[in-house]
């Protein structure tokens, strides 16, 4: 199988040196083909070369210089501060996204915030308005939880039929981290809610002071203010020094660089809950306050932009699934265009509202076909097909697309987002 | 967490402050609070008209949004136009055609515009720029004064265009 990566098939280099990955692919095909072919691969082992001393310990580690997985950047723009970078899902293992590869979406850039000067204000319909520094937050009992964050614009081009060519382009506005922080309800208990308090208007400390209205029930449920991400302080791109984390809810509501929580009797109808992040139906009505991201899955290997270089034989299909409504309970895979669906193996006991890694062995007979995955979550909700989605929502819905993603495998092993000849 | 709450509650008995948070002063709240609600709460004193807004817009906004707010292709959004397109196959969403509340325009311009210098406009300038944009969309007259009383009363064309989330809405065939 081709190295999962961003390199396009046409940029594929001839297989001169056997790379580690090619060797793995080779051994897979060897296993499939049976022991008889083993002799052909039995080249003379290299002699042990004189050893070279490695580098000394360092203060902050870097990945191997041989690795190049990277976020993809938006097209050039006069206002690069409003834009998004995408996670190379096809290059990640397991369920945790490295912090350096977590997707970004900001509307006015990443602010440079000195935590010593940053304060979080709670006010509005509370008995006692309060402020908290980062150090104050750390005095609360810390909780760590694994959750995905996903921009509700993830996969939006699929509505228009402009299918994205690889998992990074189609699903890369989602990432999953272990987050550490404090439940919002502990802070609200300190400030003491007035009975009229029904919504919370959260605001960030970025240039545009991005703001969203959140119903109180979510804050009393599993909302957190987090300052840790994957064992470190959260990255500036993710809201350093503190962000709101609303597990399973559209990314934009997870206010970064959190500076203010205003308790109110109703929503503020902010720009990002009226003009944006609303879903337009064919009749001209737009749906508002669509918070949960519905169950979704994508095969990350073999997937668009890759090549099954080892040819026909045994391969592992793997991918990621997640739901904003709870745990993923089932992922099915079809390798024949959606006629037969088989259960994939879910790796590890799944966390709720987190990435779940799935896999299934597949013996590819070398003929052109299409592969798809579909997820079911603990509410029983099943991820719909593109046509089913389109029939209800139309082409201008814009956000919250969770339709099944199809990858087309061609006889030469290349994998694409479009059918051959289409 | 339960023990923490218990400790917190039991501390009250000893006359100690059980809280981690520190009381916020009125000045802190006033300095930080930017929220404008659809009924006008949060709007500051001040006022402006489209006529006054012409100069504000020219000086502070037109470099990006163009002279009449028509935007610049692909880079800076149009603030006018799109009337009657929202229920067509090619909807054009602008302040005039899509935004349900005029208060939202004030809130957004005050907090986020000018894009490269947000937070620099005085309340009168925000009222005037908002009046200019509303007027350019044919929603208010040239000399209609926008202030904390009048702005919430402006009826935006798409005021009734929004419904609540209805998902799960797409049922997949098993």
Short mmCIF file of C-alpha atoms in Angstrom, two decimals, chain B residues 49-132:
data_model
loop_
_atom_site.label_atom_id
_atom_site.label_comp_id
_atom_site.label_asym_id
_atom_site.label_seq_id
_atom_site.Cartn_x
_atom_site.Cartn_y
_atom_site.Cartn_z
CA UNK B 49 -27.51 58.31 10.59
CA UNK B 50 -26.72 56.98 7.13
CA UNK B 51 -25.78 60.49 6.04
CA UNK B 52 -23.18 60.71 8.79
CA UNK B 53 -22.23 57.11 8.14
CA UNK B 54 -21.19 57.91 4.59
CA UNK B 55 -17.96 59.50 5.81
CA UNK B 56 -17.31 56.85 8.44
CA UNK B 57 -17.81 54.13 5.86
CA UNK B 58 -15.57 55.86 3.33
CA UNK B 59 -12.80 56.32 5.85
CA UNK B 60 -12.99 53.10 7.83
CA UNK B 61 -14.69 50.46 5.72
CA UNK B 62 -14.60 51.11 1.97
CA UNK B 63 -10.97 50.09 1.49
CA UNK B 64 -12.19 46.54 1.97
CA UNK B 65 -15.97 46.54 1.47
CA UNK B 66 -15.89 48.97 -1.49
CA UNK B 67 -17.59 52.37 -1.78
CA UNK B 68 -21.19 51.21 -1.49
CA UNK B 69 -20.55 48.09 0.57
CA UNK B 70 -20.67 45.90 -2.52
CA UNK B 71 -17.55 44.04 -1.37
CA UNK B 72 -14.52 42.91 -3.33
CA UNK B 73 -14.74 39.62 -5.15
CA UNK B 74 -13.54 36.63 -3.22
CA UNK B 75 -11.78 38.59 -0.47
CA UNK B 76 -14.13 40.96 1.29
CA UNK B 77 -17.81 40.15 1.76
CA UNK B 78 -20.55 42.29 0.24
CA UNK B 79 -22.68 44.06 2.85
CA UNK B 80 -25.50 44.83 0.41
CA UNK B 81 -27.57 42.96 -2.14
CA UNK B 82 -29.04 39.49 -2.38
CA UNK B 83 -32.60 40.66 -1.66
CA UNK B 84 -35.06 37.93 -2.65
CA UNK B 85 -32.37 35.29 -3.30
CA UNK B 86 -32.47 33.38 -0.02
CA UNK B 87 -35.11 30.87 -1.14
CA UNK B 88 -33.61 30.40 -4.61
CA UNK B 89 -31.01 27.83 -5.71
CA UNK B 90 -28.35 30.54 -5.62
CA UNK B 91 -28.83 32.40 -2.35
CA UNK B 92 -26.70 35.49 -1.72
CA UNK B 93 -26.39 36.02 2.03
CA UNK B 94 -25.72 39.60 3.12
CA UNK B 95 -26.64 41.82 6.05
CA UNK B 96 -29.62 43.00 3.98
CA UNK B 97 -30.83 39.66 2.68
CA UNK B 98 -30.05 37.25 5.52
CA UNK B 99 -29.24 38.82 8.90
CA UNK B 100 -32.32 38.68 11.18
CA UNK B 101 -31.42 41.45 13.66
CA UNK B 102 -30.00 44.96 13.22
CA UNK B 103 -28.58 44.72 16.76
CA UNK B 104 -26.32 41.91 15.54
CA UNK B 105 -24.80 44.26 12.97
CA UNK B 106 -23.96 46.75 15.73
CA UNK B 107 -22.58 44.03 17.98
CA UNK B 108 -20.41 42.61 15.20
CA UNK B 109 -19.09 45.89 13.81
CA UNK B 110 -18.23 47.12 17.31
CA UNK B 111 -16.35 43.96 18.25
CA UNK B 112 -14.84 42.87 14.94
CA UNK B 113 -14.58 45.78 12.48
CA UNK B 114 -12.59 47.40 10.92
CA UNK B 115 -11.16 43.93 10.37
CA UNK B 116 -7.55 45.03 10.86
CA UNK B 117 -8.31 47.45 13.74
CA UNK B 118 -11.24 46.03 15.66
CA UNK B 119 -12.41 47.82 18.76
CA UNK B 120 -11.24 51.26 17.62
CA UNK B 121 -14.62 52.78 16.66
CA UNK B 122 -16.49 55.11 18.99
CA UNK B 123 -20.18 54.29 19.59
CA UNK B 124 -21.31 57.18 17.31
CA UNK B 125 -19.13 55.81 14.52
CA UNK B 126 -20.56 52.32 14.96
CA UNK B 127 -24.15 53.64 14.90
CA UNK B 128 -23.36 55.69 11.78
CA UNK B 129 -21.60 52.83 9.94
CA UNK B 130 -24.46 50.46 10.79
CA UNK B 131 -27.00 53.09 9.62
CA UNK B 132 -25.07 53.40 6.35
#
